[in-house]
mmCIF file of C-alpha atoms in Angstrom:
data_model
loop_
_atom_site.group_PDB
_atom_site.id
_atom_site.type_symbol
_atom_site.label_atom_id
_atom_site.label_comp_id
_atom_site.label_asym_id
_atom_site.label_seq_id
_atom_site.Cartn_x
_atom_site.Cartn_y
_atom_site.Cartn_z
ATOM 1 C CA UNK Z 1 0.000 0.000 0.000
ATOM 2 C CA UNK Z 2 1.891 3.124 -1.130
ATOM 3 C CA UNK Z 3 1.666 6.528 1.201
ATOM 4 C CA UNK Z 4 -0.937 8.420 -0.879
ATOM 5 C CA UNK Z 5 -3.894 5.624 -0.008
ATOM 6 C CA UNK Z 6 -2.546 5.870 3.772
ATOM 7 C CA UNK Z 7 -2.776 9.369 3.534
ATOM 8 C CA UNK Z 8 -6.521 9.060 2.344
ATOM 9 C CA UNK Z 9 -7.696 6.487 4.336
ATOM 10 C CA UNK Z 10 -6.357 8.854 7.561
ATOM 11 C CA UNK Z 11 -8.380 11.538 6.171
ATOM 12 C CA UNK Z 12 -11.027 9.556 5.913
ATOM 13 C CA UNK Z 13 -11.271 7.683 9.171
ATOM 14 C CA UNK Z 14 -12.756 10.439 11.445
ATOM 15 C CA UNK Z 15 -15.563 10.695 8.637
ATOM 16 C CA UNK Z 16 -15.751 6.762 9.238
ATOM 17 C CA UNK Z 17 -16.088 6.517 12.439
ATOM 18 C CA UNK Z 18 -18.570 9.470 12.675
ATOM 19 C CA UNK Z 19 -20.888 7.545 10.396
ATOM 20 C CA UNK Z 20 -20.475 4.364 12.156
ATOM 21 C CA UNK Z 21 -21.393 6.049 15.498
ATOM 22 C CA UNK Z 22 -24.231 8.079 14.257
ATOM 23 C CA UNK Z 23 -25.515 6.195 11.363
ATOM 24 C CA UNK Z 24 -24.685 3.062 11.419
ATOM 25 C CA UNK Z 25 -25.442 2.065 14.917
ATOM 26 C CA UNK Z 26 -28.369 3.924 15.479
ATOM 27 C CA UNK Z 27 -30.235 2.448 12.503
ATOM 28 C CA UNK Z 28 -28.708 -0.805 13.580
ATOM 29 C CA UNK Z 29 -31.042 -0.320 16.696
ATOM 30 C CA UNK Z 30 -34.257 1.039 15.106
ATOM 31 C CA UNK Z 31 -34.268 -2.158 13.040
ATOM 32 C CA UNK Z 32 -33.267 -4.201 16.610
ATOM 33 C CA UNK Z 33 -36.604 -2.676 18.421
ATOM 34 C CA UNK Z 34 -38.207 -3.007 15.291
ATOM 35 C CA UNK Z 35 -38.556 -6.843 15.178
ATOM 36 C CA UNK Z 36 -38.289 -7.593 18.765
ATOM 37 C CA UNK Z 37 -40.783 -6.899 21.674
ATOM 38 C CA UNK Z 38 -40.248 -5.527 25.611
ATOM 39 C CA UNK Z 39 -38.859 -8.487 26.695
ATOM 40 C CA UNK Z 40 -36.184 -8.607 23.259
ATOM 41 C CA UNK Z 41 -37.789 -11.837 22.203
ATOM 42 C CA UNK Z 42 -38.271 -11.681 18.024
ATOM 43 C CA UNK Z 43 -42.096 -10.779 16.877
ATOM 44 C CA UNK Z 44 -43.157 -9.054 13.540
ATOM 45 C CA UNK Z 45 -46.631 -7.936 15.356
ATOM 46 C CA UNK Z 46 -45.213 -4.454 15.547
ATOM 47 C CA UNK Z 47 -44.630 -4.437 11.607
ATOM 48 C CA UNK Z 48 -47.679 -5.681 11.129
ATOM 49 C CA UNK Z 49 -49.858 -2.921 13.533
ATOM 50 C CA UNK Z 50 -47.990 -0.065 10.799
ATOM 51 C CA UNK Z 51 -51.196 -0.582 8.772
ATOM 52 C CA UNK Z 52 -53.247 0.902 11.626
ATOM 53 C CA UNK Z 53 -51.424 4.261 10.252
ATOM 54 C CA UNK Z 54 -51.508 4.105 6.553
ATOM 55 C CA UNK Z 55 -54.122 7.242 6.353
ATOM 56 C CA UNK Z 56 -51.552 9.173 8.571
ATOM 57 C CA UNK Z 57 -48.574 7.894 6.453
ATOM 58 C CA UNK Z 58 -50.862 8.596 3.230
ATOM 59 C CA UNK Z 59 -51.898 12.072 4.226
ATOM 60 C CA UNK Z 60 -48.141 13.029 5.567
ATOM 61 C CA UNK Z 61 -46.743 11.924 1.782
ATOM 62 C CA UNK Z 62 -49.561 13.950 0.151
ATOM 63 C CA UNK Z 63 -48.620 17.429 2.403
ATOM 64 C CA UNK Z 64 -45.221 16.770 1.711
ATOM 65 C CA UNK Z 65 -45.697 16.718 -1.601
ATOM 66 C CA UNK Z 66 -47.909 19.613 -1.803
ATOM 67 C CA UNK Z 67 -45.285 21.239 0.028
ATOM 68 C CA UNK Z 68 -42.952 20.633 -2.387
ATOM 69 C CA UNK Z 69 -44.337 21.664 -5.712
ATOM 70 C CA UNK Z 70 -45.283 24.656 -4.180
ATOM 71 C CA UNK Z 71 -41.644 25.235 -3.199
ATOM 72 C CA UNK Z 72 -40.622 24.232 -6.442
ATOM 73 C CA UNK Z 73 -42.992 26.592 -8.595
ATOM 74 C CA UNK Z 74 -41.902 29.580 -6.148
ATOM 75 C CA UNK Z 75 -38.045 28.593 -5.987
ATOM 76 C CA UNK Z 76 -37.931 28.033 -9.458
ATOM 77 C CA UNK Z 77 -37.984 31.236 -11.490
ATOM 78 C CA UNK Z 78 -36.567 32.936 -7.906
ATOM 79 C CA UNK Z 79 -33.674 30.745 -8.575
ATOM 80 C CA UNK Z 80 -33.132 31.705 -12.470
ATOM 81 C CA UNK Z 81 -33.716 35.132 -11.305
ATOM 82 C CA UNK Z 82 -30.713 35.061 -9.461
ATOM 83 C CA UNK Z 83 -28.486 33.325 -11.630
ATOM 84 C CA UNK Z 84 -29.214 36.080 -14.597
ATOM 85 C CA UNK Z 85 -28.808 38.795 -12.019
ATOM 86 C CA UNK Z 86 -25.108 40.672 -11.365
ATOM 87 C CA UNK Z 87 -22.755 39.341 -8.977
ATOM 88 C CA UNK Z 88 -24.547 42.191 -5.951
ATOM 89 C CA UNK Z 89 -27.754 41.386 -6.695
ATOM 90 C CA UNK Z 90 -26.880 37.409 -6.394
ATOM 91 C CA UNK Z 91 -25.372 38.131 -2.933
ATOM 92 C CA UNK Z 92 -27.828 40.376 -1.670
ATOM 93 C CA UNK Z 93 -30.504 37.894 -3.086
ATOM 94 C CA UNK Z 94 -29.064 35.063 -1.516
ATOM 95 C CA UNK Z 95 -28.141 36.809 1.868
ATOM 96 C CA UNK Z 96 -32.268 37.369 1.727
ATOM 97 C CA UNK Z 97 -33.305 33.709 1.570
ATOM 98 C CA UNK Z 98 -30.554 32.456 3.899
ATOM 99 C CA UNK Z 99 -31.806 35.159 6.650
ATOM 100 C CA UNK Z 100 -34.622 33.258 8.044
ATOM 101 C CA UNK Z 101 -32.274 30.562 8.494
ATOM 102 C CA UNK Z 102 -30.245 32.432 10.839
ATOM 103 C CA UNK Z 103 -32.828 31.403 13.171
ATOM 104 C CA UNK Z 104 -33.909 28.484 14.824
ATOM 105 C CA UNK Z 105 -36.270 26.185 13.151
ATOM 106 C CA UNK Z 106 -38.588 26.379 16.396
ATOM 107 C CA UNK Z 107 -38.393 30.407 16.557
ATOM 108 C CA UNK Z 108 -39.528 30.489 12.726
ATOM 109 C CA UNK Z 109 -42.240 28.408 13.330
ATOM 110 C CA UNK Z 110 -43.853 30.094 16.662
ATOM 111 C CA UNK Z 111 -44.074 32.862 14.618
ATOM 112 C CA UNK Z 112 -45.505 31.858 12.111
ATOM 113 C CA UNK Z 113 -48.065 30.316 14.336
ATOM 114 C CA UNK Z 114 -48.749 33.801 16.033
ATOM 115 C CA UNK Z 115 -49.290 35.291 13.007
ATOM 116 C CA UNK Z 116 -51.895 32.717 11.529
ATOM 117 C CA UNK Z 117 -53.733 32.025 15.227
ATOM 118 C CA UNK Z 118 -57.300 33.330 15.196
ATOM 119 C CA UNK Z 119 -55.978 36.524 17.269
ATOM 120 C CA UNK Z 120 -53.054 37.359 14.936
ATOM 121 C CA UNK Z 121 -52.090 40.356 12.661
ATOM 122 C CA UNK Z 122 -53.730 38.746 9.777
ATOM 123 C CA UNK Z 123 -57.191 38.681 11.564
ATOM 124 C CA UNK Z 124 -56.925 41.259 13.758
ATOM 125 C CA UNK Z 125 -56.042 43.687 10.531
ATOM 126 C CA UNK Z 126 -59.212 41.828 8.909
ATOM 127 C CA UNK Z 127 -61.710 42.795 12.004
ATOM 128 C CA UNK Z 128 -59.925 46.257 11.730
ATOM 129 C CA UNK Z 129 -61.431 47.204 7.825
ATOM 130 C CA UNK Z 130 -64.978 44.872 8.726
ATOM 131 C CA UNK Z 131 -63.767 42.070 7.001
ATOM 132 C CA UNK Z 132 -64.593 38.345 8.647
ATOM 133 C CA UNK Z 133 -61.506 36.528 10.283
ATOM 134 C CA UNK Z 134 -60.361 33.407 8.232
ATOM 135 C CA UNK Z 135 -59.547 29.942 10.349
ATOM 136 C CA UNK Z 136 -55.925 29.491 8.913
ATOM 137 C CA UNK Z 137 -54.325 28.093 12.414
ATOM 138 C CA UNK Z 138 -54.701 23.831 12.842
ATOM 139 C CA UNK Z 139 -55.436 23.561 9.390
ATOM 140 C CA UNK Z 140 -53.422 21.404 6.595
ATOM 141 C CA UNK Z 141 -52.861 24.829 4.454
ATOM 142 C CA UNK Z 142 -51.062 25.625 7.690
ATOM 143 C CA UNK Z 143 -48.745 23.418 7.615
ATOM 144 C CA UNK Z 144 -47.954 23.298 4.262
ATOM 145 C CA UNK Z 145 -47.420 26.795 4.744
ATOM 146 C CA UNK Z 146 -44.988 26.196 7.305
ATOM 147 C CA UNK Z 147 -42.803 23.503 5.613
ATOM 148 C CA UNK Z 148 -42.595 25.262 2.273
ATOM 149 C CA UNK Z 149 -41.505 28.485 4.681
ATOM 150 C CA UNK Z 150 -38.763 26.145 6.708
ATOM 151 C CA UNK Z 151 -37.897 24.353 3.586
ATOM 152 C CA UNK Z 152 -37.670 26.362 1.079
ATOM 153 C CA UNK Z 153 -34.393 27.437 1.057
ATOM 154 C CA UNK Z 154 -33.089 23.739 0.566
ATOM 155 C CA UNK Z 155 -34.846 24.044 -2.932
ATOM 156 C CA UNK Z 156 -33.542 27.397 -3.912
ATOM 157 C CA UNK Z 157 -30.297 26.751 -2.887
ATOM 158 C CA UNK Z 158 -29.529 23.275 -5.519
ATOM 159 C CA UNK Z 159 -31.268 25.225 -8.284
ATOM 160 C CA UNK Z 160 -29.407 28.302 -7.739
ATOM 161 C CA UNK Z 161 -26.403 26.267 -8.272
ATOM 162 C CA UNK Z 162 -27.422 24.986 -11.186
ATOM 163 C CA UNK Z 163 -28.382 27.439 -12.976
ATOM 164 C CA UNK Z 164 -25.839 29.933 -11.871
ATOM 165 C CA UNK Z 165 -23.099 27.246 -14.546
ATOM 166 C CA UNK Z 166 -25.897 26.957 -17.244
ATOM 167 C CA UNK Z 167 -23.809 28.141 -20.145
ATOM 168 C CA UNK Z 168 -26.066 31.230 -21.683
ATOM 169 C CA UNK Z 169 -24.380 30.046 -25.033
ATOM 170 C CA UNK Z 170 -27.100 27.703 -25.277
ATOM 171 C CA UNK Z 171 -29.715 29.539 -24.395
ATOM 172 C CA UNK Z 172 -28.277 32.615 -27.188
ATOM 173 C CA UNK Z 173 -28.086 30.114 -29.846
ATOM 174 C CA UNK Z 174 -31.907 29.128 -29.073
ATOM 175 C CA UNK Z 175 -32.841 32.356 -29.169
ATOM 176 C CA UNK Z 176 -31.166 33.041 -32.310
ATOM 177 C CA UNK Z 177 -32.748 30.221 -33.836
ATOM 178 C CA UNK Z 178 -36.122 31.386 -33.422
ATOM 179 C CA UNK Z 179 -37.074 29.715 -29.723
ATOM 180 C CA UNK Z 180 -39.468 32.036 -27.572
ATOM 181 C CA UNK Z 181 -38.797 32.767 -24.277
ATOM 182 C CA UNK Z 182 -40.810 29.532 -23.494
ATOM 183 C CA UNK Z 183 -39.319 27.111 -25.826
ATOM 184 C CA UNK Z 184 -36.092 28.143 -24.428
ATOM 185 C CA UNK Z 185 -37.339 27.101 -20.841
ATOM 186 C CA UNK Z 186 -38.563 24.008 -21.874
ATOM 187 C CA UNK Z 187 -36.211 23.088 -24.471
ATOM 188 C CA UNK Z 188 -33.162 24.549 -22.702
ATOM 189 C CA UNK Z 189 -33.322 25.838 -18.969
ATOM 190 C CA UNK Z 190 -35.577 23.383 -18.219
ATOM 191 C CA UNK Z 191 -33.715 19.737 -19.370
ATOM 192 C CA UNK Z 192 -29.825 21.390 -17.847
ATOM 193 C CA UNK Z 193 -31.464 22.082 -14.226
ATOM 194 C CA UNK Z 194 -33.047 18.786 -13.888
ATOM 195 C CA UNK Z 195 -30.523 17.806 -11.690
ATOM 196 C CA UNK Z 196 -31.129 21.129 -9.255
ATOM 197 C CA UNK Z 197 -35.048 19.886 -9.184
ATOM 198 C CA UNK Z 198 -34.153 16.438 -8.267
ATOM 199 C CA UNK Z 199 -31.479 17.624 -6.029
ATOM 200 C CA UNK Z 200 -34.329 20.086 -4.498
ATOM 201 C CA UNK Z 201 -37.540 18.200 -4.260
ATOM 202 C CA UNK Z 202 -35.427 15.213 -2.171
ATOM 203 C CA UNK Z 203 -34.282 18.166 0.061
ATOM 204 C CA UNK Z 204 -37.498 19.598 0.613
ATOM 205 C CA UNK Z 205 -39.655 16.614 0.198
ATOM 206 C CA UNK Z 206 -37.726 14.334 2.934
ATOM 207 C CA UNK Z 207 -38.242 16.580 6.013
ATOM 208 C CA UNK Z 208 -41.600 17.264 5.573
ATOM 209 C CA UNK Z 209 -42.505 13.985 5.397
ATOM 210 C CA UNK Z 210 -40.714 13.626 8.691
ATOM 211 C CA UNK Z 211 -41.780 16.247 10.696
ATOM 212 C CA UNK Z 212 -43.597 16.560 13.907
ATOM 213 C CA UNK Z 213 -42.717 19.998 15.533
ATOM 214 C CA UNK Z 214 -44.314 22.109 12.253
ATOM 215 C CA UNK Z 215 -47.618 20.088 11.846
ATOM 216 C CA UNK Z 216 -47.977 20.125 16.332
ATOM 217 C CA UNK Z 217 -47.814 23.863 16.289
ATOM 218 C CA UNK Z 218 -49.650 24.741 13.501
ATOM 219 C CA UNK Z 219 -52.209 21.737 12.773
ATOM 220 C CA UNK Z 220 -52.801 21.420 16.484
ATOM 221 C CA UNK Z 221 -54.928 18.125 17.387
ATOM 222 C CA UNK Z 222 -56.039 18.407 13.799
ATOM 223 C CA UNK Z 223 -53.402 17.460 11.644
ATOM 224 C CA UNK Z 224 -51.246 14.294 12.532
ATOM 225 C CA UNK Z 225 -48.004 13.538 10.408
ATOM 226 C CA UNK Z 226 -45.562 10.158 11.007
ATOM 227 C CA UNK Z 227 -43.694 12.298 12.673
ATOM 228 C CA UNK Z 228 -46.060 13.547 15.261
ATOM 229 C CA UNK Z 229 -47.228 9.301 15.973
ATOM 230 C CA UNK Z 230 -43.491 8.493 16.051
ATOM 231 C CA UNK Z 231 -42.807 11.040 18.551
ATOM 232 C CA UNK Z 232 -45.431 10.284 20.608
ATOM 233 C CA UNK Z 233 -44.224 6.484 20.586
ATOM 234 C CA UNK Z 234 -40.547 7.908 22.216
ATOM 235 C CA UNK Z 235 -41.911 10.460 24.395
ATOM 236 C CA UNK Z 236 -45.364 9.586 25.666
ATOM 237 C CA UNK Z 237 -46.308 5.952 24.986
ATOM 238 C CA UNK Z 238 -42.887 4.522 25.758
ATOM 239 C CA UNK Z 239 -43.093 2.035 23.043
ATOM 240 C CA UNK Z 240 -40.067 1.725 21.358
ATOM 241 C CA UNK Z 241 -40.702 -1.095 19.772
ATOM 242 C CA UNK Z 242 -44.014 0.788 17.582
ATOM 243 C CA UNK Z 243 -41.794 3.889 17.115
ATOM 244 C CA UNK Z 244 -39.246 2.272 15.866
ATOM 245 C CA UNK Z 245 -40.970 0.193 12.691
ATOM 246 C CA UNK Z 246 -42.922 3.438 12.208
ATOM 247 C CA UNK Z 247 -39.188 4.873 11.542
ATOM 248 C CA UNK Z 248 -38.095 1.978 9.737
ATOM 249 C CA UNK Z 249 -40.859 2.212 7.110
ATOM 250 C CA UNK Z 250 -40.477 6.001 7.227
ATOM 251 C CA UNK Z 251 -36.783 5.473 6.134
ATOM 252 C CA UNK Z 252 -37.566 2.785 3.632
ATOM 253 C CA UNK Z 253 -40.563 5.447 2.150
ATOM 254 C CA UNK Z 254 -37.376 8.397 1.965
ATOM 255 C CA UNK Z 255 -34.761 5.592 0.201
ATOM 256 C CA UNK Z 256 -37.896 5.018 -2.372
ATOM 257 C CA UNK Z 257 -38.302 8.596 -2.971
ATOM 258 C CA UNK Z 258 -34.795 9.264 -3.608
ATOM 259 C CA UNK Z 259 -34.072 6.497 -5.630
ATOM 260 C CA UNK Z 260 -37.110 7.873 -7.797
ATOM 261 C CA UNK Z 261 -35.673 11.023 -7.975
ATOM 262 C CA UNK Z 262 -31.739 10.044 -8.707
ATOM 263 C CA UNK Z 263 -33.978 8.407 -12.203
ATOM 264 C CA UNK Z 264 -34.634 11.691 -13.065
ATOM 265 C CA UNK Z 265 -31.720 13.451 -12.213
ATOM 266 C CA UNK Z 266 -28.559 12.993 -15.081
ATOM 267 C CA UNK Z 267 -25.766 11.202 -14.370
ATOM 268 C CA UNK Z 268 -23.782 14.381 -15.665
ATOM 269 C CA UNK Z 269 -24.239 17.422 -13.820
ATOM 270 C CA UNK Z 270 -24.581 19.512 -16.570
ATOM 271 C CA UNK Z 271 -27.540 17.880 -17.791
ATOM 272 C CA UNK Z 272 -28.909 18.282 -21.509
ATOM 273 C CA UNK Z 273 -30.820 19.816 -23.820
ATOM 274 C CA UNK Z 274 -34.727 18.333 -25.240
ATOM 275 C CA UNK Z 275 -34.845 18.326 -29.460
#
């Protein structure tokens, strides 16, 4: 073994054994309590009681898909936007949508909770010009709002980067070919960032599946997520065993979606172009 693959794997080893610690291990142990009981003895029962939640599994894919298509139709042209714009106006742009993420996670979302709750500056500047108050707290719009407000920097951010190495050469000989403004997006733009959308929607789409902190402060006793039953397993319940095959399938649902996505993203970076 020569120096330069020493040198490499001693680089790499901390990276190892982080992922062994954290990763490995820990999923080593949801699939332990998985298929075991209280007393450790093997039992599939637990596997088999997941189908009591399919509607709550069902309805958590279906918000976190809404969640992010919305994302995606609003990051999108935000995103090519920014890549057209001059080297200030990309900063100050991007200084913009990483702001919010300055702060924490729970922070963003109390807020957004005061502002949506029956008494908050949306309806109380409502009641103020005689207009009726609207029911947007513990409601699914809610929290789709608030993933696609959390979130939505992870989708902005891949297609920024993207589109910021598109070459514009492309795009200039469309255009000089006769291609519209909307041929060009869809012959061009569109094909070259499909990596940034894949990229994106596996960002976005993967933690709002997941969560449990958005959906219990803005869907209230309304809205449950996996997340939210999961949670409730570890914290309250004190059934391991339950929350820990609802994990397992959640993490077998996320390997499915990104494997679905990786088929649409190219295997070169740089993408290419529809005829």
């Amino acid at each position: 073994m020569n120096k330069s693959s020493l040198t490499k794997k001693a680089i790499a080893s901390p990276y190892m054994l982080w992922s062994v610690i954290f990763i490995i291990v820990p999923l080593i142990f949801v699939v332990y309590y998985s298929v075991t009981d209280a007393d450790g003895a093997f039992t599939l029962d637990y596997v088999r009681n997941i189908g009591h939640y399919r509607d709550i599994m069902l309805n958590s894919i279906w918000l976190g898909f809404v969640a992010t298509v919305i994302s995606l139709v609003i990051a999108y042209p935000l995103a090519y936007i920014m890549a057209r714009s001059s080297l200030n106006v990309q900063r100050t742009m991007m200084m913009l949508v990483m702001l919010p993420m300055w702060m924490n996670l729970l922070i963003r979302t109390y807020s957004l909770m005061i502002i949506l709750q029956d008494t908050g500056i949306i309806n109380t500047a409502l009641s103020a010009i005689g207009l009726p108050r609207l029911k947007m707290i513990n409601t699914d719009g809610a929290v789709i709002l608030g993933m696609v407000y959390n979130y939505i920097p992870y989708m902005i951010l891949p297609l920024y980067s993207i589109m910021a190495k598109l070459d514009h050469g492309l795009i200039e000989a469309a255009e000089d070919l006769g291609a519209n403004k909307l041929q060009v997006l869809r012959k061009v733009v569109l094909p070259l960032s499909l990596p940034g959308i894949a990229s994106g929607f596996t960002m976005v789409f993967v933690p709002s599946v997941s969560t449990f902190y958005i959906s219990k402060k803005l869907g209230g006793n309304t809205v449950s997520l996996i997340g939210d039953i999961i949670e409730m397993q570890f914290k309250s319940s004190n059934n391991y065993n339950l929350g820990a095959a609802l994990s397992l399938v959640l993490m077998l649902m996320i390997v499915v979606c990104m494997a679905v996505m990786n088929r649409f993203a190219s295997d070169d970076d740089d993408g290419g172009v529809l005829i």
